[in-house]
Amino acid sequence: MREIHVDAIIAAVRDLCIRANTELGEDVLDAFRKALEREESPAGKDILKRLIQNAEIARTEGVPMCQDTGFAVIFVDMGQDVRIVGGGLREAVEEGVRQGYRDGYLRKSICHPFTRQNTGDNTPAILHLDIRPGDHFRITAAPKGGGSENMSRVTMLTPAVGVQGVKDFVVQRVKESGPNPCPPTIVGVGIGGTFETAALLAKKALLRPLGSLNPDPELAALEADWLEAVNSLGIGPQGLGGRITSLAVHIEMMPCHIASLPVAVNIQCHAARHKETEL
Amino acid sequence: MHDAVRLTTPLSREDVEKLRIGDRVLLSGIIYTARDAAHKRLVELLEAGESLPFDLEGQVIYYVGPSPAKPGRPIGAAGPTTSYRMDAYAPELIRQGLRGMIGKGARNDAVKAAMKEHKAVYFAAIGGAGALMAQSILSAEVIAYPELGPEAVRRLKVKDLPVIVANDCHGGDLYEEGVRKYARTA
Ligand code: SF4
């Protein structure tokens, strides 16, 4: 049995929240640079250049790249041979988020659904736990902004619509989202499972590094085809017209019920933040 | 692409009439921040016939809820928030003299009509470029509704804040025209 103290978890979560918000991944920066080569719209090019500058300023000055520092979505993948000591896992994650949002001068954006009263410390966090054999302990922090989350949807399609029906739903979603999710976006698609797993698959699809190929060749082909369709919409950077509406489409798929075809589209803005660490 | 236009607030009717969609503008001077909660209060004051915390004539409102300032800095990250949430309130403020708005995303027909009738302009700032935008903000001071936290009304002194004309006062809409220009039919 490997023991991990909650203090280590708190410190790791705190750090990840700050770093995710201030250090944009190299994969995303690379995608901006490639997009800049292909963008034809003058406004679009200007925007992509400024996004690269923005990421550089955020990293060197240690300020968040975007003022919406998001809902703290935390993934914990742990081995079943790990024993957590000194307190509870969930409490440790919450405390890490609380400290990270305080110490990193991150915006607290979580409120009561009706009264809109702010909780004051950006908690609760969203915790997704995955337990498998082994003694690993991996934490991913993926702060998610409201603008792009608001444009995301889950639907239960009729199985008969098939691949074309799913593609139509995905492209339509990007079209209707227009400028609101801060394009260029990443489109996470979850297909299969149940209502709620489709949404989780879509979210997990966003964690895959940009520029990586889907290990399933059939899905890789769909990703390329759907990206092409999305980028034919003309929405462009910030929705002001252009070639690059999305940087990538990522698909995660699993089997579903014989009566169902659940599909979720989770839209990620260009502030595609996630950082991970192993304890 | 032609150079950016430099403008200083307050904006005159003539300043606004010269602008066309797609123009890049570097904005300097005083601007005010307000999001939905503050807009609701401003419009309630107007309905009650009371005066506003600042004079709207010729002014520009920036739709932003900044992140907290680090010690020694005027403001944290300060990129725009989605503008449609302010659409219900904007026409009334435009009628009262508001000359410009800065945000992200398209506006509804009522806002566009008010802009055309009263000569106002809507600028798009780059959503998510909060660190970059903050570099153009020289000072920030909460002037109303401190209890709203990030949603309080702030007076910002800005220098060369980079924005793009998304809706001009002649009915032009870059969100529509730009997308139409680059759309490829399948
Ligand atoms: S959608 Fe993303 S980039 Fe845009 S304001 Fe929200 S968090 Fe920032």
mmCIF file of C-alpha atoms in Angstrom, chain B residues 31 109 117 126 144 155 163 172:
data_model
loop_
_atom_site.group_PDB
_atom_site.id
_atom_site.type_symbol
_atom_site.label_atom_id
_atom_site.label_comp_id
_atom_site.label_asym_id
_atom_site.label_seq_id
_atom_site.Cartn_x
_atom_site.Cartn_y
_atom_site.Cartn_z
ATOM 1 C CA ILE B 31 -13.873 53.986 -20.289
ATOM 2 C CA ASP B 109 -31.596 43.772 -33.792
ATOM 3 C CA GLU B 117 -30.477 55.760 -34.921
ATOM 4 C CA ILE B 126 -10.439 39.655 -28.362
ATOM 5 C CA ALA B 144 -20.128 51.983 -8.108
ATOM 6 C CA ARG B 155 -13.496 53.668 -14.331
ATOM 7 C CA VAL B 163 -10.404 46.601 -30.600
ATOM 8 C CA GLY B 172 -22.695 47.153 -40.959
#
